[in-house]
Amino acid sequence: MKKKSMKFGIDIGHNSPPDTGAVGIKPEDQLTMDVGNRVINKLRALKHQVIECKPQRSRSITDSLQTRCNIANANRVDLFVSIHFNAFNGLANGTEVFAMSSSGRKFGQPVLDEIAKLGFFRRGLKNGSHFYVLKKTRMPAILVECCFCDARKDMRIYEPEAMANAIVKGLTGELPGEDEPVIHIPDEEDNPNKAVLRLQKALNRLEIPGQNGRSIVEDGIIGKQTKTAVENFQRITAIQQTGIAGNTTWGAINQILSKRVLRRNHAGGVAVRYLQHRLGADTDGIYGPQTEGFVKRFQQQNSLVADGIVGPRTWTKLIGCDSLSKTVSGT
Ligand SMILES: [Zn+2]
């Protein structure tokens, strides 16, 4: 089922002197343009209508912001989307989306989810009542702080194409070039099953050994062996080593089992650390050239296309193919 065409008001943040963006490792003006123009093109490719809301030049910051709202209001867009990058102290990092109305939040949540999947820390969906453009637009509106332009952590994994894809996917549920509209399949990442037996099966499937390098007995009982395996997993994924599988550990396990596509400069975090561990690369959690080299070699050795992209086939070679917890009923 194809979704109905929408009219989007896309506001490429700043870029309208004297309204210029933050300057971090990269200037916000450049980042919002790189991402915003891609978002506009992709939405149009998906047959949505786009109204560009950014003025070329402004008399003042307020004039810049008010003009954006005026354009959106005059065109009665269905959703206003303002694209920005954060800056703070060089250490703060991650992605956050702001909205005021509940209808705005409904659009904001999937955008946040998609950007977080790229490996950015999920700062959350927040109340944006302090943002001029959210207050003065008369339709559902969101402001996306994609990530921090002054944070090394973010700028190392940031890639404009992936960011634009995440925003478009979040807004529409699909991407241009995908034949079928995306059907929402319950995500392994959200799997709430935290049973001991599932933990043991998962650790064995991920080839995380217990004591003496042996695989764990799947008996549903937390013993020394299972605790050691949990500790090993926590060490690999840079989670505090407690030997107890809490929310963070389960989140990491589920993230790996969900087999999200990993590729150079598009991914970071626990799945990349796990991948690096399995391939014998340095486990720094960053999918850079070294990791890509290891992936290509692994793919070659396993008769896969050596494209350096960890997709479903490569994941299956690493961790097998059946889902642990989903029981398939019937035929
Ligand atoms: Zn900004």
Short mmCIF file of C-alpha atoms and ligand atoms in Angstrom, two decimals:
data_model
loop_
_atom_site.label_atom_id
_atom_site.label_comp_id
_atom_site.label_asym_id
_atom_site.label_seq_id
_atom_site.Cartn_x
_atom_site.Cartn_y
_atom_site.Cartn_z
CA MET A 1 0.00 0.00 0.00
CA LYS A 2 1.45 3.32 -1.08
CA LYS A 3 1.23 6.18 1.36
CA LYS A 4 -0.52 9.31 0.18
CA SER A 5 1.58 12.15 -1.11
CA MET A 6 2.39 14.84 1.43
CA LYS A 7 3.44 18.45 1.22
CA PHE A 8 6.62 18.96 3.24
CA GLY A 9 8.07 22.30 4.23
CA ILE A 10 11.82 21.70 4.45
CA ASP A 11 13.80 24.31 6.34
CA ILE A 12 17.52 24.02 5.75
CA GLY A 13 18.85 25.57 8.95
CA HIS A 14 20.69 28.93 8.81
CA ASN A 15 22.46 29.70 5.48
CA SER A 16 20.77 33.07 5.35
CA PRO A 17 23.19 35.74 6.56
CA PRO A 18 23.24 37.15 9.16
CA ASP A 19 21.61 33.86 10.22
CA THR A 20 24.58 31.54 10.03
CA GLY A 21 25.07 28.27 11.86
CA ALA A 22 27.44 27.01 14.48
CA VAL A 23 31.03 26.32 13.52
CA GLY A 24 32.39 23.08 14.87
CA ILE A 25 34.70 20.58 13.24
CA LYS A 26 32.57 21.27 10.21
CA PRO A 27 30.38 24.35 9.74
CA GLU A 28 26.71 23.76 10.46
CA ASP A 29 25.79 25.75 7.34
CA GLN A 30 27.53 23.23 5.14
CA LEU A 31 26.11 20.21 6.97
CA THR A 32 22.49 21.40 6.89
CA MET A 33 22.84 22.14 3.15
CA ASP A 34 24.37 18.72 2.43
CA VAL A 35 21.65 16.90 4.32
CA GLY A 36 18.74 19.23 3.52
CA ASN A 37 19.21 19.22 -0.25
CA ARG A 38 19.40 15.43 -0.22
CA VAL A 39 16.24 15.21 1.86
CA ILE A 40 14.44 17.50 -0.60
CA ASN A 41 15.53 15.45 -3.62
CA LYS A 42 14.65 12.15 -2.01
CA LEU A 43 11.19 13.33 -0.92
CA ARG A 44 10.52 14.55 -4.46
CA ALA A 45 11.75 11.24 -5.87
CA LEU A 46 9.13 9.62 -3.66
CA LYS A 47 6.51 11.86 -5.31
CA HIS A 48 6.00 14.10 -2.30
CA GLN A 49 5.66 17.83 -2.69
CA VAL A 50 8.41 19.95 -1.11
CA ILE A 51 8.32 23.63 -0.31
CA GLU A 52 11.78 25.02 0.41
CA CYS A 53 11.45 27.37 3.33
CA LYS A 54 14.90 28.95 3.58
CA PRO A 55 15.32 32.57 2.51
CA GLN A 56 18.53 33.49 0.64
CA ARG A 57 19.29 36.49 2.78
CA SER A 58 17.76 38.12 5.84
CA ARG A 59 17.66 41.42 7.66
CA SER A 60 18.11 39.75 11.02
CA ILE A 61 17.97 36.36 12.70
CA THR A 62 14.34 36.91 13.62
CA ASP A 63 13.55 37.92 10.05
CA SER A 64 15.24 34.73 8.83
CA LEU A 65 13.20 32.56 11.18
CA GLN A 66 9.91 34.38 10.60
CA THR A 67 10.31 34.15 6.81
CA ARG A 68 10.71 30.37 7.07
CA CYS A 69 7.49 30.16 9.03
CA ASN A 70 5.69 32.53 6.65
CA ILE A 71 6.62 30.38 3.65
CA ALA A 72 5.40 27.22 5.39
CA ASN A 73 2.19 28.85 6.59
CA ALA A 74 1.38 30.47 3.23
CA ASN A 75 1.85 27.15 1.47
CA ARG A 76 -0.11 25.23 4.10
CA VAL A 77 2.45 22.43 4.20
CA ASP A 78 1.43 19.23 6.01
CA LEU A 79 4.64 19.03 8.01
CA PHE A 80 7.43 21.52 8.65
CA VAL A 81 10.90 20.01 9.10
CA SER A 82 13.79 22.17 10.25
CA ILE A 83 17.24 20.65 9.85
CA HIS A 84 20.05 21.64 12.19
CA PHE A 85 23.27 20.40 13.75
CA ASN A 86 24.07 20.89 17.39
CA ALA A 87 27.19 22.33 18.97
CA PHE A 88 28.15 22.50 22.62
CA ASN A 89 31.46 21.69 24.21
CA GLY A 90 33.02 19.21 21.82
CA LEU A 91 32.11 16.28 24.05
CA ALA A 92 28.32 16.32 24.02
CA ASN A 93 27.16 14.13 21.17
CA GLY A 94 24.19 12.37 19.71
CA THR A 95 20.92 13.11 18.01
CA GLU A 96 17.76 14.80 19.23
CA VAL A 97 14.47 15.81 17.70
CA PHE A 98 12.21 18.58 18.97
CA ALA A 99 8.47 18.93 18.58
CA MET A 100 5.66 20.78 20.33
CA SER A 101 2.41 19.09 19.36
CA SER A 102 1.54 15.42 19.69
CA SER A 103 1.15 15.25 15.90
CA GLY A 104 4.66 16.68 15.59
CA ARG A 105 5.95 14.08 18.02
CA LYS A 106 4.43 11.34 15.92
CA PHE A 107 6.63 12.40 13.00
CA GLY A 108 9.62 13.12 15.20
CA GLN A 109 9.86 9.72 16.87
CA PRO A 110 10.61 7.63 13.74
CA VAL A 111 13.10 10.26 12.54
CA LEU A 112 14.93 10.02 15.86
CA ASP A 113 14.83 6.22 15.69
CA GLU A 114 16.28 6.11 12.20
CA ILE A 115 19.13 8.52 13.01
CA ALA A 116 19.94 6.60 16.20
CA LYS A 117 20.25 3.45 14.09
CA LEU A 118 23.24 5.06 12.36
CA GLY A 119 25.11 4.81 15.65
CA PHE A 120 24.46 8.26 17.12
CA PHE A 121 23.61 8.46 20.81
CA ARG A 122 19.87 8.84 21.27
CA ARG A 123 19.41 12.04 23.26
CA GLY A 124 15.68 11.81 22.77
CA LEU A 125 12.49 13.33 21.45
CA LYS A 126 12.17 16.62 23.30
CA ASN A 127 9.81 19.50 23.87
CA GLY A 128 10.76 22.23 21.44
CA SER A 129 8.57 25.05 22.70
CA HIS A 130 11.64 27.32 22.89
CA PHE A 131 12.23 27.12 19.13
CA TYR A 132 10.89 30.04 17.13
CA VAL A 133 10.10 28.00 14.03
CA LEU A 134 8.17 25.41 16.02
CA LYS A 135 6.14 28.10 17.78
CA LYS A 136 5.32 30.19 14.73
CA THR A 137 4.42 27.48 12.24
CA ARG A 138 0.77 26.53 12.15
CA MET A 139 1.12 22.85 11.27
CA PRO A 140 2.87 19.87 12.85
CA ALA A 141 6.53 20.75 12.95
CA ILE A 142 9.79 19.14 14.00
CA LEU A 143 13.32 20.42 14.42
CA VAL A 144 16.02 17.81 13.90
CA GLU A 145 19.39 18.34 15.58
CA CYS A 146 21.02 15.62 13.47
CA CYS A 147 24.13 15.35 15.63
CA PHE A 148 26.90 17.60 17.00
CA CYS A 149 29.07 19.37 14.44
CA ASP A 150 31.70 20.05 17.11
CA ALA A 151 31.93 16.48 18.45
CA ARG A 152 34.65 14.24 17.05
CA LYS A 153 32.60 11.21 18.03
CA ASP A 154 29.72 12.33 15.81
CA MET A 155 31.71 13.76 12.94
CA ARG A 156 33.60 10.49 12.54
CA ILE A 157 30.45 8.53 11.78
CA TYR A 158 28.45 11.33 10.14
CA GLU A 159 27.79 10.90 6.46
CA PRO A 160 25.31 13.18 4.63
CA GLU A 161 23.75 10.48 2.46
CA ALA A 162 23.07 8.19 5.41
CA MET A 163 21.71 11.08 7.50
CA ALA A 164 19.37 12.19 4.70
CA ASN A 165 18.19 8.62 4.20
CA ALA A 166 17.45 8.28 7.90
CA ILE A 167 15.37 11.48 7.91
CA VAL A 168 13.44 10.53 4.77
CA LYS A 169 12.86 7.00 6.02
CA GLY A 170 11.66 8.39 9.34
CA LEU A 171 9.31 10.86 7.66
CA THR A 172 7.83 8.57 5.04
CA GLY A 173 8.67 4.99 6.01
CA GLU A 174 10.40 4.47 2.68
CA LEU A 175 13.35 5.46 0.56
CA PRO A 176 13.60 6.21 -3.14
CA GLY A 177 14.95 3.25 -5.05
CA GLU A 178 13.39 0.67 -2.78
CA ASP A 179 10.95 -1.34 -4.87
CA GLU A 180 8.56 -2.16 -2.11
CA PRO A 181 7.38 0.24 0.51
CA VAL A 182 8.90 -0.67 3.82
CA ILE A 183 6.67 -2.87 5.89
CA HIS A 184 7.25 -2.55 9.57
CA ILE A 185 8.58 -5.83 10.85
CA PRO A 186 8.91 -6.10 14.64
CA ASP A 187 12.52 -5.34 15.25
CA GLU A 188 14.87 -7.69 17.02
CA GLU A 189 16.25 -4.57 18.67
CA ASP A 190 13.04 -4.10 20.59
CA ASN A 191 12.83 -7.71 21.74
CA PRO A 192 11.66 -7.64 25.34
CA ASN A 193 12.47 -11.30 26.07
CA LYS A 194 15.20 -11.29 28.71
CA ALA A 195 14.98 -14.91 29.77
CA VAL A 196 18.14 -16.67 30.91
CA LEU A 197 17.70 -19.33 28.28
CA ARG A 198 17.50 -16.72 25.55
CA LEU A 199 20.63 -15.09 26.97
CA GLN A 200 22.52 -18.38 26.85
CA LYS A 201 21.36 -19.13 23.31
CA ALA A 202 22.29 -15.63 22.20
CA LEU A 203 25.79 -15.81 23.72
CA ASN A 204 26.39 -19.17 22.08
CA ARG A 205 25.12 -17.90 18.77
CA LEU A 206 27.43 -14.90 19.05
CA GLU A 207 30.23 -17.34 19.89
CA ILE A 208 30.98 -15.69 23.20
CA PRO A 209 32.61 -18.35 25.36
CA GLY A 210 32.18 -18.93 29.06
CA GLN A 211 34.91 -20.31 31.29
CA ASN A 212 37.87 -22.04 29.66
CA GLY A 213 36.72 -20.85 26.26
CA ARG A 214 33.87 -23.33 26.18
CA SER A 215 30.36 -22.60 24.95
CA ILE A 216 27.67 -22.35 27.62
CA VAL A 217 25.26 -25.10 28.58
CA GLU A 218 21.78 -23.85 27.67
CA ASP A 219 20.03 -24.82 30.89
CA GLY A 220 18.18 -21.63 31.78
CA ILE A 221 20.20 -21.23 34.98
CA ILE A 222 22.60 -18.36 35.65
CA GLY A 223 25.83 -20.02 36.73
CA LYS A 224 29.49 -19.07 36.76
CA GLN A 225 29.85 -20.06 33.12
CA THR A 226 27.05 -17.79 31.91
CA LYS A 227 28.32 -14.90 34.05
CA THR A 228 31.79 -15.26 32.53
CA ALA A 229 30.32 -15.24 29.04
CA VAL A 230 28.32 -12.10 29.86
CA GLU A 231 31.52 -10.46 31.12
CA ASN A 232 33.32 -11.44 27.94
CA PHE A 233 30.53 -9.97 25.86
CA GLN A 234 30.60 -6.76 27.91
CA ARG A 235 34.35 -6.45 27.45
CA ILE A 236 34.05 -6.84 23.67
CA THR A 237 31.25 -4.29 23.39
CA ALA A 238 32.79 -1.83 25.89
CA ILE A 239 29.99 -2.15 28.41
CA GLN A 240 30.82 -2.04 32.11
CA GLN A 241 31.75 -5.61 33.10
CA THR A 242 29.24 -6.69 35.71
CA GLY A 243 28.54 -10.23 34.55
CA ILE A 244 24.87 -9.36 34.81
CA ALA A 245 22.79 -8.87 31.68
CA GLY A 246 20.93 -5.62 32.33
CA ASN A 247 19.25 -3.31 29.86
CA THR A 248 22.46 -2.06 28.27
CA THR A 249 23.77 -5.56 27.69
CA TRP A 250 20.47 -6.77 26.31
CA GLY A 251 20.28 -3.70 24.11
CA ALA A 252 23.70 -4.56 22.69
CA ILE A 253 22.79 -8.22 22.13
CA ASN A 254 19.57 -7.28 20.39
CA GLN A 255 21.29 -4.68 18.28
CA ILE A 256 23.74 -7.27 16.98
CA LEU A 257 21.06 -9.89 16.40
CA SER A 258 19.04 -7.37 14.41
CA LYS A 259 21.79 -7.51 11.73
CA ARG A 260 21.61 -3.90 10.79
CA VAL A 261 23.62 -3.13 7.67
CA LEU A 262 27.10 -1.85 8.57
CA ARG A 263 29.40 -0.05 6.19
CA ARG A 264 32.32 2.29 6.25
CA ASN A 265 31.57 5.68 7.85
CA HIS A 266 27.92 4.74 8.24
CA ALA A 267 28.02 2.90 11.48
CA GLY A 268 29.47 2.87 14.93
CA GLY A 269 28.84 1.41 18.32
CA VAL A 270 28.37 -2.04 19.74
CA ALA A 271 27.56 -3.86 16.49
CA VAL A 272 30.77 -2.53 14.97
CA ARG A 273 32.77 -3.51 18.07
CA TYR A 274 31.34 -7.00 17.90
CA LEU A 275 32.11 -7.22 14.21
CA GLN A 276 35.67 -6.06 14.83
CA HIS A 277 36.09 -8.65 17.57
CA ARG A 278 34.90 -11.42 15.28
CA LEU A 279 37.17 -10.33 12.45
CA GLY A 280 40.22 -9.73 14.65
CA ALA A 281 40.34 -5.97 14.03
CA ASP A 282 40.96 -3.36 16.74
CA THR A 283 37.72 -2.92 18.65
CA ASP A 284 37.36 0.85 18.57
CA GLY A 285 33.73 0.81 17.46
CA ILE A 286 34.44 2.86 14.36
CA TYR A 287 33.89 1.41 10.92
CA GLY A 288 36.91 2.92 9.22
CA PRO A 289 39.22 1.68 6.46
CA GLN A 290 40.91 -0.95 8.65
CA THR A 291 37.62 -2.58 9.55
CA GLU A 292 36.52 -2.41 5.95
CA GLY A 293 39.67 -4.28 4.95
CA PHE A 294 38.92 -7.04 7.45
CA VAL A 295 35.33 -7.26 6.22
CA LYS A 296 36.42 -7.58 2.60
CA ARG A 297 38.87 -10.34 3.50
CA PHE A 298 36.19 -12.19 5.46
CA GLN A 299 33.80 -11.85 2.54
CA GLN A 300 36.40 -13.18 0.10
CA GLN A 301 37.15 -16.16 2.34
CA ASN A 302 33.43 -16.95 2.51
CA SER A 303 32.71 -16.56 -1.21
CA LEU A 304 30.65 -13.44 -0.69
CA VAL A 305 30.79 -10.27 -2.76
CA ALA A 306 33.73 -8.41 -1.22
CA ASP A 307 32.09 -5.01 -1.09
CA GLY A 308 32.96 -4.19 2.52
CA ILE A 309 29.27 -3.80 3.37
CA VAL A 310 28.03 -6.02 6.17
CA GLY A 311 24.58 -6.91 4.90
CA PRO A 312 22.30 -9.89 5.58
CA ARG A 313 24.55 -12.49 3.91
CA THR A 314 27.67 -11.42 5.71
CA TRP A 315 25.79 -11.30 9.00
CA THR A 316 24.44 -14.79 8.40
CA LYS A 317 27.99 -16.09 7.87
CA LEU A 318 28.93 -14.51 11.19
CA ILE A 319 25.97 -15.32 13.43
CA GLY A 320 23.73 -17.73 11.55
CA CYS A 321 20.33 -17.02 10.20
CA ASP A 322 17.50 -17.97 12.45
CA SER A 323 16.07 -15.59 14.93
CA LEU A 324 16.28 -16.88 18.47
CA SER A 325 13.08 -15.74 19.95
CA LYS A 326 10.59 -15.55 17.17
CA THR A 327 8.59 -18.70 16.97
CA VAL A 328 7.14 -19.30 13.54
CA SER A 329 3.75 -20.84 13.77
CA GLY A 330 2.11 -22.81 11.00
CA THR A 331 3.67 -23.25 7.62
ZN ZN B 1 21.24 25.44 14.06
#
